[in-house]
PDB file of C-alpha atoms in Angstrom:
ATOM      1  CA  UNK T  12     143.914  74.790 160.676  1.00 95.00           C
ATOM      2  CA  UNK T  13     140.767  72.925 159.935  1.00 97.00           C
ATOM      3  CA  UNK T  14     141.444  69.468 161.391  1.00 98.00           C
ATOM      4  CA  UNK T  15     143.912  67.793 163.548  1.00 98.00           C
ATOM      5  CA  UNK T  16     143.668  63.943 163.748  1.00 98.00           C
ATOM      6  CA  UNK T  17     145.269  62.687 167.214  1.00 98.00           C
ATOM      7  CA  UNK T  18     146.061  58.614 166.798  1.00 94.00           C
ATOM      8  CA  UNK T  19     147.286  55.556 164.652  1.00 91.00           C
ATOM      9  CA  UNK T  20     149.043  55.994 161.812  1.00 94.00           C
ATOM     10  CA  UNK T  21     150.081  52.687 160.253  1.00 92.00           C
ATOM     11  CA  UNK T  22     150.647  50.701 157.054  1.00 92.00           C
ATOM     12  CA  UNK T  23     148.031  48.010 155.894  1.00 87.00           C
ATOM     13  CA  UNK T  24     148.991  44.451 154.825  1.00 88.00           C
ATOM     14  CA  UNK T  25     145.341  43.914 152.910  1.00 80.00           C
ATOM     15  CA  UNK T  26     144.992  39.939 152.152  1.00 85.00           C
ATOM     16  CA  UNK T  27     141.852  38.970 149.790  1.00 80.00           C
ATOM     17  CA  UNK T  28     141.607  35.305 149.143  1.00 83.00           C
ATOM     18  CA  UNK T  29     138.064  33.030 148.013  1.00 82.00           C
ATOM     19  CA  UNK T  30     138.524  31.531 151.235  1.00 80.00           C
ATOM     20  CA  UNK T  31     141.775  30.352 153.574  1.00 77.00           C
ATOM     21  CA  UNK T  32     142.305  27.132 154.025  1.00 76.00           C
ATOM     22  CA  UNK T  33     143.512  26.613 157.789  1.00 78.00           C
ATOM     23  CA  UNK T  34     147.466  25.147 158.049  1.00 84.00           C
ATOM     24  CA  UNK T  35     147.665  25.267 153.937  1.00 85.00           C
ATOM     25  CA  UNK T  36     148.210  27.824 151.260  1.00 87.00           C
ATOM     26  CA  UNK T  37     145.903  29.525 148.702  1.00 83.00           C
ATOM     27  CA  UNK T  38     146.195  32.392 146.087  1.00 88.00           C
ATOM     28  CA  UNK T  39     145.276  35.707 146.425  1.00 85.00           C
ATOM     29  CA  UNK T  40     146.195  38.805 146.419  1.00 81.00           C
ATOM     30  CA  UNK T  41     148.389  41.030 148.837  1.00 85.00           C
ATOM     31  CA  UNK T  42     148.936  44.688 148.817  1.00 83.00           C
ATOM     32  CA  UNK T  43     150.380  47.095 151.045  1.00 85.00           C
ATOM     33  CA  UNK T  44     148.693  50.682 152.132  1.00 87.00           C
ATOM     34  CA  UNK T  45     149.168  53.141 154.097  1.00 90.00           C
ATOM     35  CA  UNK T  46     146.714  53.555 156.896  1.00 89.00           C
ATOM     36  CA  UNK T  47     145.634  54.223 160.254  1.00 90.00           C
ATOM     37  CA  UNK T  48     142.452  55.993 161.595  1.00 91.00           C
ATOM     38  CA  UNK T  49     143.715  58.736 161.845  1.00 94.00           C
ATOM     39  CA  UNK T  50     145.932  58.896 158.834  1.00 95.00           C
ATOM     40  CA  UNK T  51     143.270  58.160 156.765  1.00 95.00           C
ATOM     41  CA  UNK T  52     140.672  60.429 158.061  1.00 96.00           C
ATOM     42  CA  UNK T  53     143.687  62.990 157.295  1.00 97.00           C
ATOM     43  CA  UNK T  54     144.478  62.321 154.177  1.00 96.00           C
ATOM     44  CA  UNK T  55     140.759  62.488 153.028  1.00 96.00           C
ATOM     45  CA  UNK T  56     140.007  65.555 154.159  1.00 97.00           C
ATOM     46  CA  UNK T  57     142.833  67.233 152.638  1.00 96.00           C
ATOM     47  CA  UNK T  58     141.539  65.845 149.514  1.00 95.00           C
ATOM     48  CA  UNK T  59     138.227  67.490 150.357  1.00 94.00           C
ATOM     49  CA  UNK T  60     140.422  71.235 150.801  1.00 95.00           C
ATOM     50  CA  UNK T  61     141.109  70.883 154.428  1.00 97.00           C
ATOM     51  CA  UNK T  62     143.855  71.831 156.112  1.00 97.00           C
ATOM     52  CA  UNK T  63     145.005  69.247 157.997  1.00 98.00           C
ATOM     53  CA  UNK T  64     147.674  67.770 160.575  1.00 98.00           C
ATOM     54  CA  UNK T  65     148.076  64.326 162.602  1.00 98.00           C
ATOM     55  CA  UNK T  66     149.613  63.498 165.702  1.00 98.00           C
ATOM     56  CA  UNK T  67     150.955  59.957 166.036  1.00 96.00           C
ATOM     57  CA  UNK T  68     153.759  57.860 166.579  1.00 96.00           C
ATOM     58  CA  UNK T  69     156.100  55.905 163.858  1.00 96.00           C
ATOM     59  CA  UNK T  70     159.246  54.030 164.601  1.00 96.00           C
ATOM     60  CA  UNK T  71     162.510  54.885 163.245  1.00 94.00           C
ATOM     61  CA  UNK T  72     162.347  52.443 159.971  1.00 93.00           C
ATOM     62  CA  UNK T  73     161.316  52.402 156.607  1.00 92.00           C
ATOM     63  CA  UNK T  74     158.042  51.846 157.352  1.00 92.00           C
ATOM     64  CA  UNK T  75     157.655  55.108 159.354  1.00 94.00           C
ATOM     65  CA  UNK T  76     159.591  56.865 156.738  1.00 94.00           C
ATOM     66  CA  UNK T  77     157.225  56.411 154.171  1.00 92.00           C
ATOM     67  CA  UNK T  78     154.291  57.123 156.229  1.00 95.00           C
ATOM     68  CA  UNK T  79     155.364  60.796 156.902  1.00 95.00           C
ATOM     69  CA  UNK T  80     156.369  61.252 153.249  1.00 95.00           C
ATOM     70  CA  UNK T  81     153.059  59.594 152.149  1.00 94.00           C
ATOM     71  CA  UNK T  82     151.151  62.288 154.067  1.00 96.00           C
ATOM     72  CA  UNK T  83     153.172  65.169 153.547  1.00 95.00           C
ATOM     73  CA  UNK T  84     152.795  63.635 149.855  1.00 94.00           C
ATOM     74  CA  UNK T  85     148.884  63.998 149.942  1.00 94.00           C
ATOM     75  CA  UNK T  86     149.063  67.934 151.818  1.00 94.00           C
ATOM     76  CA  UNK T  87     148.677  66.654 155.402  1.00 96.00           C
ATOM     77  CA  UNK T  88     151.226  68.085 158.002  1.00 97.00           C
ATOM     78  CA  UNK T  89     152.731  65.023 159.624  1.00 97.00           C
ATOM     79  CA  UNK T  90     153.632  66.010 163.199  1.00 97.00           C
ATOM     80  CA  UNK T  91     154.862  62.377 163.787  1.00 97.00           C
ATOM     81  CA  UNK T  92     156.621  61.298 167.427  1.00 96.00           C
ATOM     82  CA  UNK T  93     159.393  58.931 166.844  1.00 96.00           C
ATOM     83  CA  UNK T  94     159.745  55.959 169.046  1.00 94.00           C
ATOM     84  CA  UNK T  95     163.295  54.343 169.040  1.00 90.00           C
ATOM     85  CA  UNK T  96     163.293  50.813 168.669  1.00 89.00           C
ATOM     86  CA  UNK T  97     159.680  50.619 168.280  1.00 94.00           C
ATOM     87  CA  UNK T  98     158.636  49.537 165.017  1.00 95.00           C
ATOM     88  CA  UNK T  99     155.949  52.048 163.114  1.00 95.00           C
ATOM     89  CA  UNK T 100     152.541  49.884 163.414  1.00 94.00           C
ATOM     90  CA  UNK T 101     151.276  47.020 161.114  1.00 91.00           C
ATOM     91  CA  UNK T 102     147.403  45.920 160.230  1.00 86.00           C
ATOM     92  CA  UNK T 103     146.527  42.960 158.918  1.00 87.00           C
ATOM     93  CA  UNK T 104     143.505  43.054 156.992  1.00 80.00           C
ATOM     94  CA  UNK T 105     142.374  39.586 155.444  1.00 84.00           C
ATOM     95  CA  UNK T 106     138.650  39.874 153.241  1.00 79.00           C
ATOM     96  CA  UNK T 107     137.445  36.540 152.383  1.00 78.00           C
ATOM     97  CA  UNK T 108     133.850  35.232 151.113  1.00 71.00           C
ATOM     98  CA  UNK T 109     132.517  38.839 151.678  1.00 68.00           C
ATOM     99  CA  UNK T 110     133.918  39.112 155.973  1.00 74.00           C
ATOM    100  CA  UNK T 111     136.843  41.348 156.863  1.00 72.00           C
ATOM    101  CA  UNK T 112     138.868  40.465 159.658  1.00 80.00           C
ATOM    102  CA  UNK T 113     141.879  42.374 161.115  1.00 79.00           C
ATOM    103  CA  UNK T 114     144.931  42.047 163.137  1.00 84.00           C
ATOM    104  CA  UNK T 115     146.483  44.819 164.576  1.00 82.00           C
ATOM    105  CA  UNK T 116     149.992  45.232 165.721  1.00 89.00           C
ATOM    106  CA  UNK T 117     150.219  48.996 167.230  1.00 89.00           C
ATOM    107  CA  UNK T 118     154.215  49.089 167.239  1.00 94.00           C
ATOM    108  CA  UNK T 119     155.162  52.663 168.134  1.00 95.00           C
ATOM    109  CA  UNK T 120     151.669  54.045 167.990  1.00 94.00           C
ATOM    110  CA  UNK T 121     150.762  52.072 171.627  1.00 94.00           C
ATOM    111  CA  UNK T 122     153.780  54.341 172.913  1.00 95.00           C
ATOM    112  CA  UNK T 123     151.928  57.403 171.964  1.00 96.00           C
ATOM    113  CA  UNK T 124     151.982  59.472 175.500  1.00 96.00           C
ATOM    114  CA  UNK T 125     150.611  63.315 176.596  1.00 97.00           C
ATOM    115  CA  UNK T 126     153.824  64.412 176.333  1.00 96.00           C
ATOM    116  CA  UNK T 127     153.776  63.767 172.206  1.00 96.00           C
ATOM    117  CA  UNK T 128     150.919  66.450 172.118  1.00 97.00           C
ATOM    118  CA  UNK T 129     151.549  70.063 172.360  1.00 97.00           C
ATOM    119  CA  UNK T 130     149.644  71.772 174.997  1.00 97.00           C
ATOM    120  CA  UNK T 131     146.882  73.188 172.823  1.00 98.00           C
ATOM    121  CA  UNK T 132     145.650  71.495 169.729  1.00 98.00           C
ATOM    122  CA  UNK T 133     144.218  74.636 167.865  1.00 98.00           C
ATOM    123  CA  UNK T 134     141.905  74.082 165.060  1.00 98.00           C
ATOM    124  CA  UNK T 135     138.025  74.114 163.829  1.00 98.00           C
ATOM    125  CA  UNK T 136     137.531  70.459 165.066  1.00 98.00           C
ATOM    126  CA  UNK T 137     139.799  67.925 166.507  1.00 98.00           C
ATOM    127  CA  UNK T 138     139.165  64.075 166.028  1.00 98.00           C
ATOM    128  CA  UNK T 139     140.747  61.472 168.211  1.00 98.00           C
ATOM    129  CA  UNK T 140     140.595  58.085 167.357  1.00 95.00           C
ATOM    130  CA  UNK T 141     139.091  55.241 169.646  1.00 93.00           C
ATOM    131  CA  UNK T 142     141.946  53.238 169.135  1.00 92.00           C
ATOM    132  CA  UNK T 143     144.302  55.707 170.755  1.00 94.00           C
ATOM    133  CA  UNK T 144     141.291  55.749 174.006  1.00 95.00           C
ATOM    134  CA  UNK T 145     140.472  52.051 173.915  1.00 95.00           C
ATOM    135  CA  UNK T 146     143.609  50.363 174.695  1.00 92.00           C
ATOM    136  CA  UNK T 147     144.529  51.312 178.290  1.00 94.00           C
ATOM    137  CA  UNK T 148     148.461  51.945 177.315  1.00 94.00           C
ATOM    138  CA  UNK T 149     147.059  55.256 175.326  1.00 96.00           C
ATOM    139  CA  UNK T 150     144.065  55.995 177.272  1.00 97.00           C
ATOM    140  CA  UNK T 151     146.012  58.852 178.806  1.00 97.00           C
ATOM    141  CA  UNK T 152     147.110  60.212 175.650  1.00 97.00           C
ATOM    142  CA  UNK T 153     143.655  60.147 173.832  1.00 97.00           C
ATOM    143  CA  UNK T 154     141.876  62.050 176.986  1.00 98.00           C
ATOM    144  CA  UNK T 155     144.879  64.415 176.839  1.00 98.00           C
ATOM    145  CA  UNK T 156     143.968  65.655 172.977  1.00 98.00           C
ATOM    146  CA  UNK T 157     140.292  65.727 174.130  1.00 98.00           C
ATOM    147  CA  UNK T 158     141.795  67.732 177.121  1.00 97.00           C
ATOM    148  CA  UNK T 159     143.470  70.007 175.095  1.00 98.00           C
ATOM    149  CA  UNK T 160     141.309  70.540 172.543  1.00 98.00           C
ATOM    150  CA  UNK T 161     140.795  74.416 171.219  1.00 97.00           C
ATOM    151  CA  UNK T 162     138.064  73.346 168.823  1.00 98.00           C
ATOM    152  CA  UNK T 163     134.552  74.464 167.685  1.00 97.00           C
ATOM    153  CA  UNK T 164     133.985  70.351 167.125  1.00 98.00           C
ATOM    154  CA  UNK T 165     136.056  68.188 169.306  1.00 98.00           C
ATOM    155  CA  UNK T 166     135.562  64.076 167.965  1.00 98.00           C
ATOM    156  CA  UNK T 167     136.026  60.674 169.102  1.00 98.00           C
ATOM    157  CA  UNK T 168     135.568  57.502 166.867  1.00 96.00           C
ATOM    158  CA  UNK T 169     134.481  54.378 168.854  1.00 96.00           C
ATOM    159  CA  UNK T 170     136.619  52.734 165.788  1.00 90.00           C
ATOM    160  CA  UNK T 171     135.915  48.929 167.113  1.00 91.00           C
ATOM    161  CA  UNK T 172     133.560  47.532 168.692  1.00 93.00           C
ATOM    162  CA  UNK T 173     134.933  44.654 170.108  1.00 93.00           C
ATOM    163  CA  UNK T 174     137.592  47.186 172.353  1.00 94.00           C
ATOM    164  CA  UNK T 175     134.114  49.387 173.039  1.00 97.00           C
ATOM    165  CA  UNK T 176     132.740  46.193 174.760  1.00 96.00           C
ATOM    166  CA  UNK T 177     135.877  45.688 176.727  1.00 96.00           C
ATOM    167  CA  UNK T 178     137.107  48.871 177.693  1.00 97.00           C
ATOM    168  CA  UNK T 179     133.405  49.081 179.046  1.00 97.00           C
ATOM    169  CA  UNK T 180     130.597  51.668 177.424  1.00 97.00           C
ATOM    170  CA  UNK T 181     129.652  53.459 180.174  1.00 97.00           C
ATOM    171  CA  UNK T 182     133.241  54.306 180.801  1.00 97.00           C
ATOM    172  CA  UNK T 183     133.917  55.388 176.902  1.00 98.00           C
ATOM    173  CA  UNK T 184     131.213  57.517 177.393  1.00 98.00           C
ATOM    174  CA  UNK T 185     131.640  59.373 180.592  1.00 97.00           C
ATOM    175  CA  UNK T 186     135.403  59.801 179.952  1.00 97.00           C
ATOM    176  CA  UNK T 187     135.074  61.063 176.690  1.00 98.00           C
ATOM    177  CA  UNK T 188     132.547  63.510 177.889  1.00 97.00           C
ATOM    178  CA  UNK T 189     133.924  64.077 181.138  1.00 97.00           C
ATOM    179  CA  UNK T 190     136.972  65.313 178.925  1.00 97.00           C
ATOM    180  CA  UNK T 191     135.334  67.728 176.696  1.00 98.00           C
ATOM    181  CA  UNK T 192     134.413  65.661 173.493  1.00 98.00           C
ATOM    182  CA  UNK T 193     131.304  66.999 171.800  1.00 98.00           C
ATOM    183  CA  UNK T 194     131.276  65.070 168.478  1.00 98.00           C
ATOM    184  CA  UNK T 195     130.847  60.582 168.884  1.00 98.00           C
ATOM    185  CA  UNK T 196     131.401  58.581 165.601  1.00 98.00           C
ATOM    186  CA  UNK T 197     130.129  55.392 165.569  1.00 97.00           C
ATOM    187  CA  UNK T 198     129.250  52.688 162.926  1.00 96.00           C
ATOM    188  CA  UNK T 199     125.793  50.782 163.910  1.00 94.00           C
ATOM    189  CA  UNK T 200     127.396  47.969 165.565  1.00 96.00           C
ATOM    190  CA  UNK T 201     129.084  50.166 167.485  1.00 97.00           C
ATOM    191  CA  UNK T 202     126.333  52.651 168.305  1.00 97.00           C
ATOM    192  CA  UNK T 203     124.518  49.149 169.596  1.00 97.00           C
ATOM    193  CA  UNK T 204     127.147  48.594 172.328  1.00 97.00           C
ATOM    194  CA  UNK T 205     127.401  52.087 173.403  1.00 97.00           C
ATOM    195  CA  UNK T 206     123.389  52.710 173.674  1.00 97.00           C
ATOM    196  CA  UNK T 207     121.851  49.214 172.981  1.00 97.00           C
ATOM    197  CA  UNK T 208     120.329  50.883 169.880  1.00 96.00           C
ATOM    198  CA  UNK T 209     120.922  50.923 165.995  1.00 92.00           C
ATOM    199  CA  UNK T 210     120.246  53.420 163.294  1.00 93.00           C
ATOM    200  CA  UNK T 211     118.093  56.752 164.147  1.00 95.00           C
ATOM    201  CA  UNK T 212     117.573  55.575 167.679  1.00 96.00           C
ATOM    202  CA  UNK T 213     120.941  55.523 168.420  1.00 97.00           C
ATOM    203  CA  UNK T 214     121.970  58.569 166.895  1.00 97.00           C
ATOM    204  CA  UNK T 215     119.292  60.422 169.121  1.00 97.00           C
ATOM    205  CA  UNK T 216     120.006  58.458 171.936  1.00 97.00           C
ATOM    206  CA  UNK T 217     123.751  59.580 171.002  1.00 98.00           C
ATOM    207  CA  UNK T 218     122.612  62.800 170.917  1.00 97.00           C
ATOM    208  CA  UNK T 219     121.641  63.248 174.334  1.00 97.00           C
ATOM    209  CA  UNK T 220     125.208  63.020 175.289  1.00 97.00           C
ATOM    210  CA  UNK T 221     127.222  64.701 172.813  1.00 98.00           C
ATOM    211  CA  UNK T 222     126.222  68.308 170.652  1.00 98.00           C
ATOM    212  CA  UNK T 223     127.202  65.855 167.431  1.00 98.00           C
ATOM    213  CA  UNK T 224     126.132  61.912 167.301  1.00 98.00           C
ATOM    214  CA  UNK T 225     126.868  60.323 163.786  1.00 98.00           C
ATOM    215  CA  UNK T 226     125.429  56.585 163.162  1.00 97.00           C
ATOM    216  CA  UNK T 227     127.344  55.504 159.642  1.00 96.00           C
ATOM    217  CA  UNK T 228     125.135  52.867 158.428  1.00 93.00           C
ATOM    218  CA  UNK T 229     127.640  51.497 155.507  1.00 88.00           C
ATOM    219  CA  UNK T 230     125.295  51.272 152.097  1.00 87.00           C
ATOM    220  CA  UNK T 231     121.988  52.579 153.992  1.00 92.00           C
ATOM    221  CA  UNK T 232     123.966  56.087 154.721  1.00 93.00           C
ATOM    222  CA  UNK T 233     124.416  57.843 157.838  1.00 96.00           C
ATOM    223  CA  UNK T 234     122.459  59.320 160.772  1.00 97.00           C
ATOM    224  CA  UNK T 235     123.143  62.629 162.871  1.00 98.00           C
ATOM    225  CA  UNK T 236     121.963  64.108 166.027  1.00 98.00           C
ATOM    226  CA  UNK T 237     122.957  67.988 165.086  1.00 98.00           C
ATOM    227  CA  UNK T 238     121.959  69.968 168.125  1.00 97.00           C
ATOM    228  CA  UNK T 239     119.213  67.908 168.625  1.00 95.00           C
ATOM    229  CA  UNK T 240     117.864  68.023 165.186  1.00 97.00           C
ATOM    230  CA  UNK T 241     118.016  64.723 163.299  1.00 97.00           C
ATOM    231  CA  UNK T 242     119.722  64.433 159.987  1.00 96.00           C
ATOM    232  CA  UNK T 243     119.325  61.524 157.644  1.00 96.00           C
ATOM    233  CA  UNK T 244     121.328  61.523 154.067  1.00 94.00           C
ATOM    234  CA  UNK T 245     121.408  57.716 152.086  1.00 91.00           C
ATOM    235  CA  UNK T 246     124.384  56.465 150.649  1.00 84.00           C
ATOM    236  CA  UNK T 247     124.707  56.379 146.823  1.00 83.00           C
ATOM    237  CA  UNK T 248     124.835  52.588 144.982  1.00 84.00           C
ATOM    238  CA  UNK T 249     128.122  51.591 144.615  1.00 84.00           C
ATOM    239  CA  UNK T 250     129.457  48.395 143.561  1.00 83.00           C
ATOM    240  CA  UNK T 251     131.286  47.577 147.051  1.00 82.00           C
ATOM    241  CA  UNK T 252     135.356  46.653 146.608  1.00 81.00           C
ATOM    242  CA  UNK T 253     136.734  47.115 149.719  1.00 73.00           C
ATOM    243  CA  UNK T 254     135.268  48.918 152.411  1.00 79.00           C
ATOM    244  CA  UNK T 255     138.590  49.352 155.248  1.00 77.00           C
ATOM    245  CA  UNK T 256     138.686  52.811 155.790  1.00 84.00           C
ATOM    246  CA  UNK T 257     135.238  54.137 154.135  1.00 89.00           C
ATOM    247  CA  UNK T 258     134.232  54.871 157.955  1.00 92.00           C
ATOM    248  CA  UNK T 259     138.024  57.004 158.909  1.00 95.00           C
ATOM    249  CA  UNK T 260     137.522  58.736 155.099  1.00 95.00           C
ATOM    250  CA  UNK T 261     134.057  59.766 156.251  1.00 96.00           C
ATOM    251  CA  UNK T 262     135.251  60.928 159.595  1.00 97.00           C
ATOM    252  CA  UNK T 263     137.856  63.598 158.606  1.00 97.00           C
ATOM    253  CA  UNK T 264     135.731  64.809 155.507  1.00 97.00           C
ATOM    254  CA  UNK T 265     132.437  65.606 157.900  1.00 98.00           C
ATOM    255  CA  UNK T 266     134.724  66.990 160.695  1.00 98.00           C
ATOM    256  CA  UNK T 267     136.492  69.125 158.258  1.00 97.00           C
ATOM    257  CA  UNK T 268     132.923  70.507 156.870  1.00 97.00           C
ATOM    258  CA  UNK T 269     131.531  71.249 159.852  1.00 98.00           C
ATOM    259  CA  UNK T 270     134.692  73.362 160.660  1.00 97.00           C
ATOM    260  CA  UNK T 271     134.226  75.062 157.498  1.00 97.00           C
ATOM    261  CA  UNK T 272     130.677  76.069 158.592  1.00 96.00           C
ATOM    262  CA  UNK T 273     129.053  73.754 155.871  1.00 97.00           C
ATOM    263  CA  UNK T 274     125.328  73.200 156.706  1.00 97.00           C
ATOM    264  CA  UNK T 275     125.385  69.597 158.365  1.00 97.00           C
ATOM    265  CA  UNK T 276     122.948  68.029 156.162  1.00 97.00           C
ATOM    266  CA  UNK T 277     125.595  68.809 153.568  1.00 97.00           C
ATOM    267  CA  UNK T 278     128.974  68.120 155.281  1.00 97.00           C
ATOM    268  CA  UNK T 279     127.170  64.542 156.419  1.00 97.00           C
ATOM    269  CA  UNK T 280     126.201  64.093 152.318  1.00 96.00           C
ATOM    270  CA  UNK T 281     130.100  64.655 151.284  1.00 96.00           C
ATOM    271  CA  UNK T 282     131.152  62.499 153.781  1.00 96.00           C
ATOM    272  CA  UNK T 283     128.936  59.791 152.515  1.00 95.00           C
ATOM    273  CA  UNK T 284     130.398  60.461 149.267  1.00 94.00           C
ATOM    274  CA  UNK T 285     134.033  60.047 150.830  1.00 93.00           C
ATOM    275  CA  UNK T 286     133.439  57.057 152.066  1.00 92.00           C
ATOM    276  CA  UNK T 287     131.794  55.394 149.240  1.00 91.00           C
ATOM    277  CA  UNK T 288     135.097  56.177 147.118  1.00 91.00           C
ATOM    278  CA  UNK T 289     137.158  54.143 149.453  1.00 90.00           C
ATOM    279  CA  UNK T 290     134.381  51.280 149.367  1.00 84.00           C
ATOM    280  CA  UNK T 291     134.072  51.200 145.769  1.00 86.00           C
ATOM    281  CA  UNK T 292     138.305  50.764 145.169  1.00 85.00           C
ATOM    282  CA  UNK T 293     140.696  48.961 146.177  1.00 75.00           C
ATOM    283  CA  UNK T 294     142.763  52.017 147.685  1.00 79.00           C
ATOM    284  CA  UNK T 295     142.255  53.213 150.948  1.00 79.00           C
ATOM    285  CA  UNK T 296     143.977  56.590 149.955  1.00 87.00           C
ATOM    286  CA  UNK T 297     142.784  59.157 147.539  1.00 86.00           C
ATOM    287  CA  UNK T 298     145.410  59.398 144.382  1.00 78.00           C
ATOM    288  CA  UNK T 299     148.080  61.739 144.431  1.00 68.00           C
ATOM    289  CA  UNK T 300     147.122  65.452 142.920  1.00 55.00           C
ATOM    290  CA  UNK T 301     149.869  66.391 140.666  1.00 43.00           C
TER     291      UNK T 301
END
């Protein structure tokens, strides 16, 4: 096994409109995805060759139904918890005038305990997703993969910085650490609340803490502390669609590379490439291979 990704596994309700007008109605355009950190960071590095599984929850509905047959679809092994009468989790995601804003309801994945995991989570590099850590409902279960972790890369993605602020940095970072993680993913705003620093300065900075630190800097690239060594790669122009998801695609392609002992300057190039195919579509997902 290359990668297992420990964490949400949703569907997206993506909403693009010129602008909303508050109490009144406008046209647009309304899709439906699935999604999730985790799910997506799966499902792109399966494209990428990897062999892949995720651990999450789903409820026992449609919705969850067509989650685990839409990764089993695109080669991931859905090892899937199901939570009775919780529904399988929802994310609104509305883009208007160039800003993304989202609204997340968790459903069955803030049910997600230790006792979903197996006792050993075997495989070249684990990622857990800051989601699963940040919310204090599936704190436990998020240190428990880090816990149990048989991996040459163990990862954690801060995912949002808004919960980063309130769940407290210093903590995120001692209890991540304090539980074995040796890979942090960050974007730059969220590298600036963990370290008070953006770009190259936070990855180093980053790097003091963890064996991995990767800054994604959206259309400037990405920055990673590799054992100390500092690795720069810039982003290829790309006419920019949608970017939800670019930053999970870019997660579970790089994790999946360094497990495969690719050299990091290279893993951290594919993964820009990953995520710059989810910016520049409208899909979150990679198509089906036939």
């Amino acid at each position: 096994m290359d990668l297992i990704a420990v964490g949400d596994v949703m569907v997206d309700v993506h909403v693009r409109a010129p602008a909303l007008k508050r109490g009144g109605d406008v046209h647009g355009r309304v899709r439906l995805q699935p999604a999730g950190t985790s799910a997506n960071a799966a499902v792109w590095a399966a494209w990428d060759g990897a062999d892949v599984r995720v651990h999450g929850a789903v409820g026992d509905d449609l919705v969850g139904r067509l989650l685990r047959d839409a990764l089993a679809e695109r080669g991931v092994d859905p090892a899937l918890t199901i939570e009775a009468g919780a529904p399988s989790g929802t994310m609104l995601v509305v883009v208007e005038a160039g800003e993304r804003s989202m609204v997340a309801d968790r459903g069955a994945n803030a049910l997600f305990a230790p006792d979903d995991l197996p006792a050993s989570l075997d495989a070249g590099a684990v990622l857990v997703s800051g989601y699963l850590l940040l919310q204090e409902s599936t704190t436990p279960a998020g240190l428990a993969a880090i816990d149990r972790a048989s991996a040459t890369f163990v990862g954690v993605e801060a995912s949002s910085w808004p919960l980063v602020d309130t769940f407290g940095a210093g903590r995120f970072l001692s209890e991540t650490t304090g539980a074995g993680a040796t890979v942090l993913l960050a974007n730059e705003r969220e590298a600036e609340i963990l370290v008070g620093l953006s770009g190259t300065d936070a990855a180093r900075a980053l790097g003091e803490r963890y064996r991995v630190a990767c800054v994604k800097l959206g259309e400037k690239g990405a920055a990673m502390s590799f054992d100390g060594s500092l690795v720069e790669v810039a982003a290829e122009p790309i006419v920019e669609v949608d970017a939800t998801g670019a930053g999970d695609a870019f997660d579970g392609v790089l994790l999946a590379a360094l497990a495969r002992a690719m050299e990091p300057e290279a893993a951290l190039r594919r993964a820009c490439q990953a995520g710059s195919l989810v910016a520049s579509s409208a899909d979150t997902w990679p198509e089906v291979l036939v």
